């Protein structure tokens, strides 16, 4: 067996944040990162959204997981999964788009979903925040996560179109809100460029110098962590399978961080015989309402409408944010430039020059222990790991929240213009948010309600850490990656400290 100080399993944003934090603060730690999927074109962990043409198509195809695209079946036919992702096949057909999370996806590639994402990085507010973590400590972690992700509100230029959208939304929502929770440009993990279209941040940016040749960091792609090797309350190593050759090796480590997403992190623990009752439970995603709006030209000045064809930059509406704010708006609103939106929302008629924006409204999900992922004792997934089975239902409270959100969205649409054909506000199938959380959640105490402690360490283990959206214990409506990267930074610091001693 060869040995490392730290093995990180999964190369998405949270695994990358753990590796980078340990490398920056740790005592010359040697870090191995393993990733089940392949390295894609471009820089290590670079966003595929910065690639163009065939290179982008090839990178997105390489991220998909063979054998994880079951044909749509039953009365509810699923559309194709979003580029670069694959549906979790879940071993069943779907009769209801809101039962069992039929739209849940995953990726397997260096950078994980973090090379396909939209980069929205709002801070959570009110009850979205984790009450048992001190606010000062959490704000410090948010700042570091924002630094690693290059978060900015200036990724898009301030155009007339964008200021019109934000003015109209502000007129509806801003009254009575503190300044930091008013309508504003979405904080994005993206960098401005002279064209006005941003360069998107992938895990290359999070990894920093680790994304280039680094003497103390190794990344093995197409390498599956298939078992954690346990001795008492310690993980002493990981059994790895090279998916290109089939070779199996064992690698020892002083600490292990699993950052494999809210389905595959519990899968690896379960396969390794670590099965606390909370593992896989409290699974939640954010019910998501989408619509497309033709903006009313009367909101914009005439000169602007005449000059749009010549001024592509002026047509950028960017991404705007209606922050979660209780009690009036316990939702998260995201108004997006059409091309920046990862979801379709209706069609525009040929020759219709009116600007179009997409509006996504996310609600919180009532958290219940019975919403969970379990694993089959007999069936395996495309990687030969125990097949996940998702049990998931919307409650009466969830439907009421959705109804209220749809009402608010309809009001916005009529104030700002009209829906594009086929773009009326619609609740998307469960799992569409790609913001799955809670399946190995954090708890303040080892009382059976959580899987990890506030530093991300598995309760009862000395040196096993989990990272990713699965640690988030609260019902959130905002995009979760900033929060899970912040928590991963905290785990990285705890690991570095532990390695020192
Ligand atoms: C189109 C799209 C848009 C999105 N937009 C946003 C957004 O605007 N804001 C936001 O906050 N979030 C967004 N997300 C979600 C965001 O990408 C995820 O929250 C984030 O990537 C989670 O990071 P992660 O590191 O926890 O996991 P992932 O990015 O899922 O990475 C996990 C990696 O671990 C690997 N892995 C799993 N198990 C094993 C194993 N046993 N052995 C080896 N490797 C393993 C997987 O192959 C995968 O590559 C979006 C996602 C998509 C697809």
PDB file of N, CA and C and ligand atoms in Angstrom, residues 9-16 34-37 49 65 82-85 105-122 188 203 223-226 240 258-262 264-265 267-268 334 336 342 383 385 433-436 440 467-470 478-482 484-485, ligand 1:
ATOM      1  N   UNK A   9     -11.985  12.233  -1.983  1.00  0.00           N
ATOM      2  CA  UNK A   9     -12.752  11.425  -2.948  1.00  0.00           C
ATOM      3  C   UNK A   9     -13.795  12.329  -3.594  1.00  0.00           C
ATOM      4  N   UNK A  10     -13.655  12.580  -4.901  1.00  0.00           N
ATOM      5  CA  UNK A  10     -14.545  13.497  -5.617  1.00  0.00           C
ATOM      6  C   UNK A  10     -13.834  14.819  -5.865  1.00  0.00           C
ATOM      7  N   UNK A  11     -13.897  15.284  -7.125  1.00  0.00           N
ATOM      8  CA  UNK A  11     -13.113  16.466  -7.514  1.00  0.00           C
ATOM      9  C   UNK A  11     -13.986  17.679  -7.802  1.00  0.00           C
ATOM     10  N   UNK A  12     -15.253  17.675  -7.292  1.00  0.00           N
ATOM     11  CA  UNK A  12     -16.133  18.828  -7.507  1.00  0.00           C
ATOM     12  C   UNK A  12     -15.683  20.015  -6.657  1.00  0.00           C
ATOM     13  N   UNK A  13     -16.499  21.067  -6.613  1.00  0.00           N
ATOM     14  CA  UNK A  13     -16.115  22.270  -5.875  1.00  0.00           C
ATOM     15  C   UNK A  13     -15.770  22.016  -4.406  1.00  0.00           C
ATOM     16  N   UNK A  14     -16.508  21.099  -3.742  1.00  0.00           N
ATOM     17  CA  UNK A  14     -16.241  20.948  -2.303  1.00  0.00           C
ATOM     18  C   UNK A  14     -14.986  20.104  -2.047  1.00  0.00           C
ATOM     19  N   UNK A  15     -14.783  19.046  -2.838  1.00  0.00           N
ATOM     20  CA  UNK A  15     -13.539  18.274  -2.701  1.00  0.00           C
ATOM     21  C   UNK A  15     -12.344  19.172  -3.008  1.00  0.00           C
ATOM     22  N   UNK A  16     -12.495  20.016  -4.025  1.00  0.00           N
ATOM     23  CA  UNK A  16     -11.393  20.911  -4.411  1.00  0.00           C
ATOM     24  C   UNK A  16     -11.114  21.922  -3.306  1.00  0.00           C
ATOM     25  N   UNK A  34      -9.088  11.534  -5.860  1.00  0.00           N
ATOM     26  CA  UNK A  34      -9.514  10.547  -6.857  1.00  0.00           C
ATOM     27  C   UNK A  34     -10.877  10.945  -7.400  1.00  0.00           C
ATOM     28  N   UNK A  35     -11.064  10.705  -8.678  1.00  0.00           N
ATOM     29  CA  UNK A  35     -12.295  11.098  -9.357  1.00  0.00           C
ATOM     30  C   UNK A  35     -12.721   9.955 -10.285  1.00  0.00           C
ATOM     31  N   UNK A  36     -13.995   9.548 -10.150  1.00  0.00           N
ATOM     32  CA  UNK A  36     -14.486   8.419 -10.950  1.00  0.00           C
ATOM     33  C   UNK A  36     -14.519   8.746 -12.443  1.00  0.00           C
ATOM     34  N   UNK A  37     -14.772  10.009 -12.784  1.00  0.00           N
ATOM     35  CA  UNK A  37     -14.895  10.373 -14.192  1.00  0.00           C
ATOM     36  C   UNK A  37     -13.575  10.831 -14.785  1.00  0.00           C
ATOM     37  N   UNK A  49     -18.374  25.564 -19.913  1.00  0.00           N
ATOM     38  CA  UNK A  49     -19.130  26.683 -20.511  1.00  0.00           C
ATOM     39  C   UNK A  49     -18.194  27.716 -21.134  1.00  0.00           C
ATOM     40  N   UNK A  65     -22.658   9.534 -17.833  1.00  0.00           N
ATOM     41  CA  UNK A  65     -22.295   8.231 -17.268  1.00  0.00           C
ATOM     42  C   UNK A  65     -23.002   7.133 -18.046  1.00  0.00           C
ATOM     43  N   UNK A  82     -29.849  17.569 -18.415  1.00  0.00           N
ATOM     44  CA  UNK A  82     -29.108  18.738 -18.901  1.00  0.00           C
ATOM     45  C   UNK A  82     -27.697  18.357 -19.328  1.00  0.00           C
ATOM     46  N   UNK A  83     -27.162  19.102 -20.289  1.00  0.00           N
ATOM     47  CA  UNK A  83     -25.858  18.778 -20.869  1.00  0.00           C
ATOM     48  C   UNK A  83     -24.822  18.497 -19.785  1.00  0.00           C
ATOM     49  N   UNK A  84     -24.070  17.433 -19.998  1.00  0.00           N
ATOM     50  CA  UNK A  84     -22.985  17.113 -19.077  1.00  0.00           C
ATOM     51  C   UNK A  84     -23.433  16.330 -17.851  1.00  0.00           C
ATOM     52  N   UNK A  85     -24.749  16.094 -17.723  1.00  0.00           N
ATOM     53  CA  UNK A  85     -25.239  15.359 -16.552  1.00  0.00           C
ATOM     54  C   UNK A  85     -25.994  14.108 -17.004  1.00  0.00           C
ATOM     55  N   UNK A 105     -29.940  14.414 -11.038  1.00  0.00           N
ATOM     56  CA  UNK A 105     -28.826  14.132 -11.955  1.00  0.00           C
ATOM     57  C   UNK A 105     -27.504  14.102 -11.201  1.00  0.00           C
ATOM     58  N   UNK A 106     -26.491  13.609 -11.904  1.00  0.00           N
ATOM     59  CA  UNK A 106     -25.118  13.662 -11.401  1.00  0.00           C
ATOM     60  C   UNK A 106     -24.183  13.757 -12.601  1.00  0.00           C
ATOM     61  N   UNK A 107     -22.946  14.075 -12.337  1.00  0.00           N
ATOM     62  CA  UNK A 107     -21.919  14.056 -13.383  1.00  0.00           C
ATOM     63  C   UNK A 107     -20.752  13.251 -12.867  1.00  0.00           C
ATOM     64  N   UNK A 108     -19.966  12.707 -13.771  1.00  0.00           N
ATOM     65  CA  UNK A 108     -18.703  12.095 -13.370  1.00  0.00           C
ATOM     66  C   UNK A 108     -17.640  12.613 -14.326  1.00  0.00           C
ATOM     67  N   UNK A 109     -16.869  13.544 -13.833  1.00  0.00           N
ATOM     68  CA  UNK A 109     -15.767  14.130 -14.609  1.00  0.00           C
ATOM     69  C   UNK A 109     -14.935  14.947 -13.634  1.00  0.00           C
ATOM     70  N   UNK A 110     -13.715  15.256 -14.010  1.00  0.00           N
ATOM     71  CA  UNK A 110     -12.905  16.109 -13.137  1.00  0.00           C
ATOM     72  C   UNK A 110     -13.609  17.470 -13.022  1.00  0.00           C
ATOM     73  N   UNK A 111     -13.891  17.848 -11.795  1.00  0.00           N
ATOM     74  CA  UNK A 111     -14.644  19.090 -11.535  1.00  0.00           C
ATOM     75  C   UNK A 111     -16.101  18.834 -11.172  1.00  0.00           C
ATOM     76  N   UNK A 112     -16.582  17.591 -11.383  1.00  0.00           N
ATOM     77  CA  UNK A 112     -17.963  17.243 -11.023  1.00  0.00           C
ATOM     78  C   UNK A 112     -18.966  18.171 -11.695  1.00  0.00           C
ATOM     79  N   UNK A 113     -20.085  18.417 -11.020  1.00  0.00           N
ATOM     80  CA  UNK A 113     -21.104  19.333 -11.553  1.00  0.00           C
ATOM     81  C   UNK A 113     -20.552  20.756 -11.648  1.00  0.00           C
ATOM     82  N   UNK A 114     -19.447  20.981 -10.942  1.00  0.00           N
ATOM     83  CA  UNK A 114     -18.879  22.331 -10.869  1.00  0.00           C
ATOM     84  C   UNK A 114     -18.201  22.798 -12.144  1.00  0.00           C
ATOM     85  N   UNK A 115     -18.171  21.982 -13.180  1.00  0.00           N
ATOM     86  CA  UNK A 115     -17.695  22.498 -14.483  1.00  0.00           C
ATOM     87  C   UNK A 115     -18.887  22.715 -15.425  1.00  0.00           C
ATOM     88  N   UNK A 116     -20.104  22.417 -14.936  1.00  0.00           N
ATOM     89  CA  UNK A 116     -21.312  22.607 -15.756  1.00  0.00           C
ATOM     90  C   UNK A 116     -22.214  23.678 -15.151  1.00  0.00           C
ATOM     91  N   UNK A 117     -21.894  24.136 -13.951  1.00  0.00           N
ATOM     92  CA  UNK A 117     -22.827  24.946 -13.182  1.00  0.00           C
ATOM     93  C   UNK A 117     -22.918  26.382 -13.677  1.00  0.00           C
ATOM     94  N   UNK A 118     -23.912  27.102 -13.097  1.00  0.00           N
ATOM     95  CA  UNK A 118     -24.184  28.484 -13.477  1.00  0.00           C
ATOM     96  C   UNK A 118     -23.457  29.469 -12.579  1.00  0.00           C
ATOM     97  N   UNK A 119     -22.930  28.993 -11.460  1.00  0.00           N
ATOM     98  CA  UNK A 119     -22.070  29.832 -10.638  1.00  0.00           C
ATOM     99  C   UNK A 119     -22.780  30.842  -9.748  1.00  0.00           C
ATOM    100  N   UNK A 120     -24.098  30.705  -9.536  1.00  0.00           N
ATOM    101  CA  UNK A 120     -24.789  31.642  -8.642  1.00  0.00           C
ATOM    102  C   UNK A 120     -24.386  31.335  -7.196  1.00  0.00           C
ATOM    103  N   UNK A 121     -23.866  32.341  -6.491  1.00  0.00           N
ATOM    104  CA  UNK A 121     -23.302  32.124  -5.154  1.00  0.00           C
ATOM    105  C   UNK A 121     -23.863  33.089  -4.118  1.00  0.00           C
ATOM    106  N   UNK A 122     -25.189  33.121  -3.935  1.00  0.00           N
ATOM    107  CA  UNK A 122     -25.737  34.018  -2.917  1.00  0.00           C
ATOM    108  C   UNK A 122     -25.462  33.478  -1.513  1.00  0.00           C
ATOM    109  N   UNK A 188     -21.811  36.024  -8.539  1.00  0.00           N
ATOM    110  CA  UNK A 188     -21.524  34.907  -9.447  1.00  0.00           C
ATOM    111  C   UNK A 188     -20.062  34.477  -9.329  1.00  0.00           C
ATOM    112  N   UNK A 203     -13.620  24.263 -11.192  1.00  0.00           N
ATOM    113  CA  UNK A 203     -12.808  23.899 -10.030  1.00  0.00           C
ATOM    114  C   UNK A 203     -11.329  24.238 -10.243  1.00  0.00           C
ATOM    115  N   UNK A 223     -10.883   6.940 -11.569  1.00  0.00           N
ATOM    116  CA  UNK A 223     -10.510   6.109 -10.422  1.00  0.00           C
ATOM    117  C   UNK A 223     -11.638   6.149  -9.399  1.00  0.00           C
ATOM    118  N   UNK A 224     -12.235   5.010  -9.160  1.00  0.00           N
ATOM    119  CA  UNK A 224     -13.369   4.912  -8.239  1.00  0.00           C
ATOM    120  C   UNK A 224     -12.883   4.522  -6.847  1.00  0.00           C
ATOM    121  N   UNK A 225     -13.336   5.266  -5.839  1.00  0.00           N
ATOM    122  CA  UNK A 225     -13.135   4.811  -4.452  1.00  0.00           C
ATOM    123  C   UNK A 225     -14.274   3.833  -4.184  1.00  0.00           C
ATOM    124  N   UNK A 226     -13.953   2.527  -4.053  1.00  0.00           N
ATOM    125  CA  UNK A 226     -15.066   1.589  -3.897  1.00  0.00           C
ATOM    126  C   UNK A 226     -15.286   1.150  -2.460  1.00  0.00           C
ATOM    127  N   UNK A 240      -9.203   1.440  -4.184  1.00  0.00           N
ATOM    128  CA  UNK A 240      -9.463   2.167  -5.427  1.00  0.00           C
ATOM    129  C   UNK A 240      -9.512   1.213  -6.600  1.00  0.00           C
ATOM    130  N   UNK A 258     -14.641  12.593   1.953  1.00  0.00           N
ATOM    131  CA  UNK A 258     -15.489  12.100   0.866  1.00  0.00           C
ATOM    132  C   UNK A 258     -16.373  13.259   0.404  1.00  0.00           C
ATOM    133  N   UNK A 259     -16.275  13.593  -0.889  1.00  0.00           N
ATOM    134  CA  UNK A 259     -17.027  14.731  -1.454  1.00  0.00           C
ATOM    135  C   UNK A 259     -17.667  14.271  -2.760  1.00  0.00           C
ATOM    136  N   UNK A 260     -18.487  13.214  -2.639  1.00  0.00           N
ATOM    137  CA  UNK A 260     -18.959  12.532  -3.848  1.00  0.00           C
ATOM    138  C   UNK A 260     -20.362  12.893  -4.287  1.00  0.00           C
ATOM    139  N   UNK A 261     -21.027  13.861  -3.700  1.00  0.00           N
ATOM    140  CA  UNK A 261     -22.379  14.371  -3.968  1.00  0.00           C
ATOM    141  C   UNK A 261     -23.393  13.726  -3.005  1.00  0.00           C
ATOM    142  N   UNK A 262     -24.613  14.268  -2.920  1.00  0.00           N
ATOM    143  CA  UNK A 262     -25.564  13.793  -1.896  1.00  0.00           C
ATOM    144  C   UNK A 262     -26.081  12.365  -2.095  1.00  0.00           C
ATOM    145  N   UNK A 264     -23.844   9.808  -3.852  1.00  0.00           N
ATOM    146  CA  UNK A 264     -22.708   8.891  -3.882  1.00  0.00           C
ATOM    147  C   UNK A 264     -21.817   8.965  -2.640  1.00  0.00           C
ATOM    148  N   UNK A 265     -21.882  10.045  -1.865  1.00  0.00           N
ATOM    149  CA  UNK A 265     -21.151  10.057  -0.582  1.00  0.00           C
ATOM    150  C   UNK A 265     -21.785   9.041   0.378  1.00  0.00           C
ATOM    151  N   UNK A 267     -23.512   6.571  -0.454  1.00  0.00           N
ATOM    152  CA  UNK A 267     -23.340   5.264  -1.099  1.00  0.00           C
ATOM    153  C   UNK A 267     -22.003   4.627  -0.683  1.00  0.00           C
ATOM    154  N   UNK A 268     -20.937   5.427  -0.695  1.00  0.00           N
ATOM    155  CA  UNK A 268     -19.618   4.876  -0.351  1.00  0.00           C
ATOM    156  C   UNK A 268     -19.570   4.491   1.130  1.00  0.00           C
ATOM    157  N   UNK A 334     -34.248  34.233  -9.046  1.00  0.00           N
ATOM    158  CA  UNK A 334     -33.080  34.327  -9.926  1.00  0.00           C
ATOM    159  C   UNK A 334     -33.593  34.700 -11.314  1.00  0.00           C
ATOM    160  N   UNK A 336     -32.615  35.562 -15.091  1.00  0.00           N
ATOM    161  CA  UNK A 336     -31.399  35.249 -15.822  1.00  0.00           C
ATOM    162  C   UNK A 336     -31.428  35.623 -17.287  1.00  0.00           C
ATOM    163  N   UNK A 342     -29.482  27.568 -17.187  1.00  0.00           N
ATOM    164  CA  UNK A 342     -29.280  26.165 -17.516  1.00  0.00           C
ATOM    165  C   UNK A 342     -30.559  25.474 -17.952  1.00  0.00           C
ATOM    166  N   UNK A 383     -21.241   2.036 -11.972  1.00  0.00           N
ATOM    167  CA  UNK A 383     -19.874   1.873 -11.460  1.00  0.00           C
ATOM    168  C   UNK A 383     -19.709   0.592 -10.645  1.00  0.00           C
ATOM    169  N   UNK A 385     -21.367   0.046  -7.904  1.00  0.00           N
ATOM    170  CA  UNK A 385     -21.658   0.381  -6.500  1.00  0.00           C
ATOM    171  C   UNK A 385     -23.143   0.083  -6.224  1.00  0.00           C
ATOM    172  N   UNK A 433     -33.795  21.168  -9.386  1.00  0.00           N
ATOM    173  CA  UNK A 433     -32.957  22.271  -8.891  1.00  0.00           C
ATOM    174  C   UNK A 433     -31.470  21.913  -8.916  1.00  0.00           C
ATOM    175  N   UNK A 434     -31.144  20.612  -8.877  1.00  0.00           N
ATOM    176  CA  UNK A 434     -29.751  20.123  -8.726  1.00  0.00           C
ATOM    177  C   UNK A 434     -29.155  20.657  -7.422  1.00  0.00           C
ATOM    178  N   UNK A 435     -30.015  21.006  -6.479  1.00  0.00           N
ATOM    179  CA  UNK A 435     -29.555  21.508  -5.188  1.00  0.00           C
ATOM    180  C   UNK A 435     -29.968  20.501  -4.115  1.00  0.00           C
ATOM    181  N   UNK A 436     -29.525  19.262  -4.255  1.00  0.00           N
ATOM    182  CA  UNK A 436     -29.892  18.203  -3.298  1.00  0.00           C
ATOM    183  C   UNK A 436     -29.074  18.400  -2.031  1.00  0.00           C
ATOM    184  N   UNK A 440     -26.374  13.680   4.419  1.00  0.00           N
ATOM    185  CA  UNK A 440     -25.382  13.325   5.468  1.00  0.00           C
ATOM    186  C   UNK A 440     -25.171  14.583   6.297  1.00  0.00           C
ATOM    187  N   UNK A 467     -17.867  16.180   2.688  1.00  0.00           N
ATOM    188  CA  UNK A 467     -18.091  17.532   2.181  1.00  0.00           C
ATOM    189  C   UNK A 467     -19.151  17.475   1.087  1.00  0.00           C
ATOM    190  N   UNK A 468     -19.791  18.606   0.833  1.00  0.00           N
ATOM    191  CA  UNK A 468     -20.805  18.673  -0.234  1.00  0.00           C
ATOM    192  C   UNK A 468     -22.127  19.178   0.312  1.00  0.00           C
ATOM    193  N   UNK A 469     -23.112  19.320  -0.575  1.00  0.00           N
ATOM    194  CA  UNK A 469     -24.408  19.869  -0.174  1.00  0.00           C
ATOM    195  C   UNK A 469     -25.133  18.957   0.811  1.00  0.00           C
ATOM    196  N   UNK A 470     -24.737  17.690   0.851  1.00  0.00           N
ATOM    197  CA  UNK A 470     -25.348  16.741   1.788  1.00  0.00           C
ATOM    198  C   UNK A 470     -25.152  17.117   3.241  1.00  0.00           C
ATOM    199  N   UNK A 478     -31.901  29.131  -1.472  1.00  0.00           N
ATOM    200  CA  UNK A 478     -30.841  29.704  -2.331  1.00  0.00           C
ATOM    201  C   UNK A 478     -29.884  28.609  -2.794  1.00  0.00           C
ATOM    202  N   UNK A 479     -29.150  28.913  -3.839  1.00  0.00           N
ATOM    203  CA  UNK A 479     -28.180  27.968  -4.389  1.00  0.00           C
ATOM    204  C   UNK A 479     -27.184  27.570  -3.294  1.00  0.00           C
ATOM    205  N   UNK A 480     -26.888  26.276  -3.168  1.00  0.00           N
ATOM    206  CA  UNK A 480     -26.169  25.814  -1.964  1.00  0.00           C
ATOM    207  C   UNK A 480     -24.646  25.772  -2.050  1.00  0.00           C
ATOM    208  N   UNK A 481     -24.071  25.950  -3.254  1.00  0.00           N
ATOM    209  CA  UNK A 481     -22.643  25.606  -3.375  1.00  0.00           C
ATOM    210  C   UNK A 481     -21.741  26.526  -2.553  1.00  0.00           C
ATOM    211  N   UNK A 482     -22.079  27.818  -2.487  1.00  0.00           N
ATOM    212  CA  UNK A 482     -21.249  28.715  -1.666  1.00  0.00           C
ATOM    213  C   UNK A 482     -21.222  28.206  -0.221  1.00  0.00           C
ATOM    214  N   UNK A 484     -21.790  25.101   0.882  1.00  0.00           N
ATOM    215  CA  UNK A 484     -21.071  23.835   1.090  1.00  0.00           C
ATOM    216  C   UNK A 484     -19.565  24.007   0.870  1.00  0.00           C
ATOM    217  N   UNK A 485     -19.176  24.957  -0.002  1.00  0.00           N
ATOM    218  CA  UNK A 485     -17.733  25.230  -0.147  1.00  0.00           C
ATOM    219  C   UNK A 485     -17.214  25.884   1.138  1.00  0.00           C
TER     220      UNK A 485
HETATM  221  C1  LIG B   1     -26.404  23.102 -15.012  1.00  0.00           C
HETATM  222  C2  LIG B   1     -26.101  23.282 -13.546  1.00  0.00           C
HETATM  223  C3  LIG B   1     -26.243  24.543 -12.979  1.00  0.00           C
HETATM  224  C4  LIG B   1     -25.967  24.722 -11.614  1.00  0.00           C
HETATM  225  N1  LIG B   1     -26.007  25.980 -11.117  1.00  0.00           N
HETATM  226  C5  LIG B   1     -25.692  26.197  -9.825  1.00  0.00           C
HETATM  227  C6  LIG B   1     -25.635  27.524  -9.312  1.00  0.00           C
HETATM  228  O1  LIG B   1     -25.843  28.494 -10.032  1.00  0.00           O
HETATM  229  N2  LIG B   1     -25.323  27.688  -8.000  1.00  0.00           N
HETATM  230  C7  LIG B   1     -25.081  26.625  -7.168  1.00  0.00           C
HETATM  231  O2  LIG B   1     -24.841  26.838  -5.985  1.00  0.00           O
HETATM  232  N3  LIG B   1     -25.097  25.358  -7.651  1.00  0.00           N
HETATM  233  C8  LIG B   1     -25.379  25.123  -8.944  1.00  0.00           C
HETATM  234  N4  LIG B   1     -25.354  23.849  -9.439  1.00  0.00           N
HETATM  235  C9  LIG B   1     -25.039  22.750  -8.504  1.00  0.00           C
HETATM  236  C10 LIG B   1     -23.531  22.684  -8.245  1.00  0.00           C
HETATM  237  O3  LIG B   1     -22.866  22.371  -9.432  1.00  0.00           O
HETATM  238  C11 LIG B   1     -23.279  21.663  -7.152  1.00  0.00           C
HETATM  239  O4  LIG B   1     -23.896  22.171  -5.965  1.00  0.00           O
HETATM  240  C12 LIG B   1     -21.789  21.473  -6.863  1.00  0.00           C
HETATM  241  O5  LIG B   1     -21.089  21.078  -8.008  1.00  0.00           O
HETATM  242  C13 LIG B   1     -21.613  20.423  -5.763  1.00  0.00           C
HETATM  243  O6  LIG B   1     -20.234  20.218  -5.565  1.00  0.00           O
HETATM  244  P1  LIG B   1     -19.677  18.883  -4.927  1.00  0.00           P
HETATM  245  O7  LIG B   1     -18.199  19.020  -4.913  1.00  0.00           O
HETATM  246  O8  LIG B   1     -20.299  18.663  -3.605  1.00  0.00           O
HETATM  247  O9  LIG B   1     -20.170  17.684  -5.850  1.00  0.00           O
HETATM  248  P2  LIG B   1     -20.098  17.395  -7.417  1.00  0.00           P
HETATM  249  O10 LIG B   1     -19.833  18.649  -8.158  1.00  0.00           O
HETATM  250  O11 LIG B   1     -21.320  16.636  -7.729  1.00  0.00           O
HETATM  251  O12 LIG B   1     -18.816  16.454  -7.582  1.00  0.00           O
HETATM  252  C14 LIG B   1     -18.768  15.165  -7.027  1.00  0.00           C
HETATM  253  C15 LIG B   1     -17.737  14.348  -7.794  1.00  0.00           C
HETATM  254  O13 LIG B   1     -17.411  13.194  -7.005  1.00  0.00           O
HETATM  255  C16 LIG B   1     -17.211  12.104  -7.880  1.00  0.00           C
HETATM  256  N5  LIG B   1     -17.423  10.845  -7.123  1.00  0.00           N
HETATM  257  C17 LIG B   1     -18.563  10.436  -6.514  1.00  0.00           C
HETATM  258  N6  LIG B   1     -18.395   9.255  -5.904  1.00  0.00           N
HETATM  259  C18 LIG B   1     -17.108   8.879  -6.155  1.00  0.00           C
HETATM  260  C19 LIG B   1     -16.343   7.735  -5.796  1.00  0.00           C
HETATM  261  N7  LIG B   1     -16.846   6.737  -5.023  1.00  0.00           N
HETATM  262  N8  LIG B   1     -15.055   7.668  -6.243  1.00  0.00           N
HETATM  263  C20 LIG B   1     -14.522   8.660  -6.994  1.00  0.00           C
HETATM  264  N9  LIG B   1     -15.220   9.773  -7.355  1.00  0.00           N
HETATM  265  C21 LIG B   1     -16.497   9.889  -6.934  1.00  0.00           C
HETATM  266  C22 LIG B   1     -18.234  12.312  -8.964  1.00  0.00           C
HETATM  267  O14 LIG B   1     -17.893  11.596 -10.139  1.00  0.00           O
HETATM  268  C23 LIG B   1     -18.232  13.831  -9.141  1.00  0.00           C
HETATM  269  O15 LIG B   1     -17.375  14.241 -10.170  1.00  0.00           O
HETATM  270  C24 LIG B   1     -25.588  23.615 -10.798  1.00  0.00           C
HETATM  271  C25 LIG B   1     -25.430  22.361 -11.390  1.00  0.00           C
HETATM  272  C26 LIG B   1     -25.676  22.199 -12.747  1.00  0.00           C
HETATM  273  C27 LIG B   1     -25.467  20.841 -13.375  1.00  0.00           C
END
